[in-house]
mmCIF file of C-alpha atoms in Angstrom:
data_model
loop_
_atom_site.group_PDB
_atom_site.id
_atom_site.type_symbol
_atom_site.label_atom_id
_atom_site.label_comp_id
_atom_site.label_asym_id
_atom_site.label_seq_id
_atom_site.Cartn_x
_atom_site.Cartn_y
_atom_site.Cartn_z
ATOM 1 C CA SER N 1 40.645 149.040 96.135
ATOM 2 C CA ILE N 2 40.458 144.981 97.410
ATOM 3 C CA GLU N 3 37.400 145.727 99.460
ATOM 4 C CA ASN N 4 35.140 146.701 96.856
ATOM 5 C CA GLY N 5 36.584 143.345 94.124
ATOM 6 C CA ALA N 6 39.095 145.870 92.100
ATOM 7 C CA GLY N 7 42.763 143.627 92.096
ATOM 8 C CA LYS N 8 40.755 140.308 93.335
ATOM 9 C CA ILE N 9 41.718 137.230 90.753
ATOM 10 C CA SER N 10 39.856 133.639 89.996
ATOM 11 C CA THR N 11 41.283 130.615 90.619
ATOM 12 C CA LEU N 12 40.384 127.510 87.689
ATOM 13 C CA GLY N 13 41.830 123.802 87.886
ATOM 14 C CA PHE N 14 40.987 120.687 86.611
ATOM 15 C CA CYS N 15 41.143 117.130 88.808
ATOM 16 C CA MET N 16 44.548 117.848 91.139
ATOM 17 C CA GLY N 17 44.505 121.809 90.022
ATOM 18 C CA GLY N 18 40.784 121.499 90.720
ATOM 19 C CA LEU N 19 41.099 120.991 94.291
ATOM 20 C CA TYR N 20 43.794 123.193 94.863
ATOM 21 C CA SER N 21 41.242 125.964 93.275
ATOM 22 C CA PHE N 22 39.101 124.798 96.010
ATOM 23 C CA LEU N 23 41.798 124.496 99.210
ATOM 24 C CA ALA N 24 42.429 128.126 97.681
ATOM 25 C CA ALA N 25 39.536 129.030 98.804
ATOM 26 C CA THR N 26 38.850 128.403 102.020
ATOM 27 C CA LYS N 27 42.719 130.395 102.349
ATOM 28 C CA SER N 28 42.609 133.341 100.727
ATOM 29 C CA THR N 29 40.668 136.662 101.111
ATOM 30 C CA ARG N 30 42.408 138.102 97.741
ATOM 31 C CA LEU N 31 40.401 135.810 95.367
ATOM 32 C CA ALA N 32 36.465 136.295 93.297
ATOM 33 C CA CYS N 33 35.859 133.135 93.207
ATOM 34 C CA ALA N 34 37.260 129.648 92.492
ATOM 35 C CA VAL N 35 35.657 126.854 90.032
ATOM 36 C CA ASP N 36 37.128 123.530 91.249
ATOM 37 C CA PHE N 37 36.397 120.546 87.829
ATOM 38 C CA TYR N 38 36.442 117.230 89.818
ATOM 39 C CA GLY N 39 39.023 117.781 92.339
ATOM 40 C CA ARG N 40 39.394 115.599 94.803
ATOM 41 C CA ILE N 41 37.404 116.798 97.636
ATOM 42 C CA VAL N 42 37.540 114.082 100.168
ATOM 43 C CA TYR N 43 40.539 111.857 101.488
ATOM 44 C CA PRO N 44 40.228 107.829 101.775
ATOM 45 C CA GLN N 45 42.500 108.598 104.806
ATOM 46 C CA THR N 46 44.461 111.627 107.024
ATOM 47 C CA SER N 47 47.882 112.173 106.685
ATOM 48 C CA PRO N 48 50.266 114.294 108.337
ATOM 49 C CA ASN N 49 51.087 116.156 104.920
ATOM 50 C CA LYS N 50 46.863 115.769 104.344
ATOM 51 C CA PRO N 51 46.095 116.702 108.171
ATOM 52 C CA GLU N 52 41.904 116.925 106.776
ATOM 53 C CA SER N 53 40.113 116.379 104.232
ATOM 54 C CA PRO N 54 38.706 119.509 101.563
ATOM 55 C CA LEU N 55 35.038 118.729 102.001
ATOM 56 C CA ASP N 56 35.825 119.578 106.163
ATOM 57 C CA LEU N 57 37.640 122.084 105.636
ATOM 58 C CA ALA N 58 33.901 124.044 103.520
ATOM 59 C CA PRO N 59 33.209 125.834 106.005
ATOM 60 C CA GLN N 60 36.232 127.876 105.704
ATOM 61 C CA LEU N 61 34.772 129.140 102.295
ATOM 62 C CA LYS N 62 36.395 132.742 101.986
ATOM 63 C CA CYS N 63 34.881 133.515 98.444
ATOM 64 C CA PRO N 64 32.164 131.610 96.160
ATOM 65 C CA LEU N 65 32.971 128.054 94.334
ATOM 66 C CA LEU N 66 31.517 127.128 91.755
ATOM 67 C CA ALA N 67 31.746 123.190 92.029
ATOM 68 C CA PHE N 68 31.463 120.276 89.236
ATOM 69 C CA PHE N 69 31.298 116.429 89.710
ATOM 70 C CA GLY N 70 30.232 113.624 87.325
ATOM 71 C CA GLU N 71 27.219 111.599 88.821
ATOM 72 C CA ALA N 72 29.149 108.372 88.357
ATOM 73 C CA ASP N 73 32.900 109.679 89.602
ATOM 74 C CA ALA N 74 34.197 107.047 91.444
ATOM 75 C CA SER N 75 36.371 108.902 92.500
ATOM 76 C CA ILE N 76 33.992 111.293 94.182
ATOM 77 C CA PRO N 77 32.072 109.780 97.381
ATOM 78 C CA VAL N 78 28.709 110.229 97.749
ATOM 79 C CA LYS N 79 27.377 111.498 100.499
#
């Protein structure tokens, strides 16, 4: 059964796909885990199409998330 983990899937993405993996982990209860390689988790500014930065959604994660970012990656701000 899904309650015991059977039938769940995981998601993995790189760059924009990493962002989508991260976002899926904040929305879906059907994921076993999510992996984000270099997906932008902070938007420079919000807009009607991007009303909140992904990092602001982190408290809504519904599964474990493993995220990888490069120390010298200027597109990922250090907070």
